[in-house]
């Protein structure tokens, strides 16, 4: 996909929270309208859009228990 790096971001589950970390991507990683700072994990909340790169490929998080 144009604008999405090969190693763009990391998504991990830590202590019950879903964290997203931008991996120095060229066009950025966005949670909602906020661009993430590379290397700084941010909490991804249910219903919040995660968008990748210049074309803003978007994903949303749903937690099923």
Backbone as numpy.savetxt, mean C-alpha at the origin, in Angstrom:
# Nx Ny Nz CAx CAy CAz Cx Cy Cz
2.24 -3.76 -15.17 1.39 -2.58 -15.17 2.28 -1.34 -15.17
2.04 -0.39 -16.05 2.85 0.83 -16.05 2.80 1.54 -14.70
3.94 1.99 -14.24 3.99 2.74 -12.99 4.07 1.92 -11.73
4.09 0.59 -11.86 4.22 -0.28 -10.69 5.58 -0.95 -10.75
6.37 -0.74 -9.71 7.72 -1.31 -9.65 7.68 -2.81 -9.43
8.75 -3.49 -9.79 8.84 -4.94 -9.58 8.70 -5.27 -8.09
9.40 -4.54 -7.23 9.25 -4.64 -5.77 8.71 -3.31 -5.30
7.41 -3.16 -5.32 6.75 -1.87 -5.11 6.49 -1.58 -3.63
5.84 -2.53 -2.96 5.50 -2.32 -1.55 5.42 -3.68 -0.85
5.40 -3.62 0.46 5.26 -4.84 1.26 3.97 -4.72 2.06
3.20 -5.79 2.11 1.99 -5.86 2.93 2.21 -6.98 3.92
2.04 -6.68 5.21 2.28 -7.70 6.23 1.26 -7.59 7.36
1.04 -8.68 8.03 0.17 -8.74 9.20 1.06 -8.77 10.43
0.91 -7.79 11.31 1.73 -7.71 12.52 0.84 -7.34 13.70
0.77 -8.25 14.66 -0.02 -8.01 15.88 -1.46 -7.61 15.57
-2.06 -8.25 14.58 -3.45 -8.00 14.25 -3.68 -6.80 13.35
-2.63 -6.09 12.96 -2.76 -4.93 12.08 -2.15 -5.28 10.72
-2.74 -4.76 9.67 -2.19 -4.92 8.33 -1.36 -3.67 8.04
-0.08 -3.88 7.76 0.84 -2.77 7.51 1.30 -2.78 6.07
1.43 -1.58 5.49 1.92 -1.41 4.13 3.17 -0.54 4.20
4.23 -0.97 3.52 5.47 -0.20 3.47 5.87 -0.02 2.01
6.04 1.22 1.58 6.54 1.50 0.24 8.02 1.11 0.19
8.44 0.44 -0.88 9.81 -0.03 -1.01 10.59 0.82 -2.02
10.57 2.13 -1.81 11.26 3.09 -2.67 10.78 2.99 -4.11
9.46 2.84 -4.29 8.90 2.76 -5.63 9.02 4.11 -6.33
9.09 4.06 -7.63 9.28 5.29 -8.40 8.04 6.19 -8.39
6.85 5.60 -8.53 5.63 6.39 -8.65 4.77 6.42 -7.40
5.20 5.74 -6.35 4.54 5.85 -5.07 3.50 4.81 -4.75
3.23 4.73 -3.45 2.19 3.87 -2.89 1.29 4.80 -2.08
-0.03 4.65 -2.24 -0.98 5.55 -1.61 -1.99 4.78 -0.77
-2.25 5.26 0.44 -3.36 4.76 1.26 -4.36 5.90 1.31
-5.53 5.65 0.73 -6.47 6.77 0.57 -5.81 7.77 -0.38
-5.78 9.03 0.01 -5.13 10.08 -0.79 -3.72 10.39 -0.33
-3.24 9.68 0.67 -1.93 9.97 1.25 -0.83 9.10 0.65
0.21 9.76 0.15 1.36 9.02 -0.37 2.22 8.56 0.80
2.59 7.29 0.81 3.40 6.75 1.89 4.85 7.20 1.75
5.50 7.35 2.89 6.92 7.65 2.92 7.66 6.32 2.81
8.60 6.24 1.87 9.34 4.99 1.67 9.99 4.50 2.96
9.80 3.21 3.22 10.42 2.58 4.38 9.68 2.75 5.69
8.60 3.52 5.69 7.84 3.77 6.93 6.50 3.02 6.84
6.29 1.98 7.67 5.04 1.23 7.63 3.84 2.10 8.01
2.72 1.85 7.35 1.47 2.56 7.65 0.36 1.52 7.80
-0.56 1.76 8.72 -1.67 0.83 8.94 -2.69 0.96 7.81
-3.09 -0.19 7.26 -4.11 -0.24 6.20 -5.40 -0.67 6.86
-6.36 0.22 6.89 -7.63 -0.04 7.57 -8.66 -0.62 6.60
-9.57 -1.47 7.08 -10.60 -2.04 6.22 -11.38 -0.94 5.49
-11.63 -1.17 4.20 -12.37 -0.21 3.38 -11.50 0.87 2.77
-10.27 1.03 3.26 -9.36 2.05 2.74 -8.70 1.53 1.46
-8.60 2.39 0.46 -7.98 1.98 -0.80 -6.46 2.06 -0.72
-5.81 1.03 -1.23 -4.37 0.99 -1.42 -4.16 1.13 -2.91
-3.44 2.17 -3.33 -3.22 2.41 -4.76 -1.72 2.39 -5.04
-1.37 1.78 -6.17 0.03 1.62 -6.55 0.31 2.35 -7.85
1.37 3.16 -7.86 1.93 3.72 -9.07 1.15 4.80 -9.75
1.63 5.13 -10.95 1.07 6.24 -11.71 -0.34 5.95 -12.22
-0.63 4.70 -12.51 -1.98 4.34 -12.98 -2.93 4.08 -11.82
-2.38 4.10 -10.60 -3.14 3.88 -9.38 -3.97 2.60 -9.41
-3.27 1.48 -9.58 -3.91 0.17 -9.46 -4.39 0.08 -8.01
-5.69 -0.09 -7.79 -6.24 0.02 -6.43 -6.75 -1.31 -5.90
-6.59 -1.46 -4.59 -7.05 -2.62 -3.84 -7.72 -2.13 -2.57
-8.67 -2.90 -2.07 -9.26 -2.57 -0.77 -9.11 -3.78 0.15
-9.16 -3.51 1.43 -8.95 -4.56 2.44 -10.27 -4.91 3.10
-10.54 -6.22 3.16 -11.70 -6.72 3.88 -11.20 -7.80 4.82
-11.55 -7.69 6.08 -11.12 -8.67 7.07 -12.29 -9.61 7.34
-12.06 -10.90 7.16 -13.07 -11.93 7.38 -12.62 -12.74 8.59
-13.49 -12.86 9.57 -13.12 -13.58 10.79 -13.85 -14.89 10.89
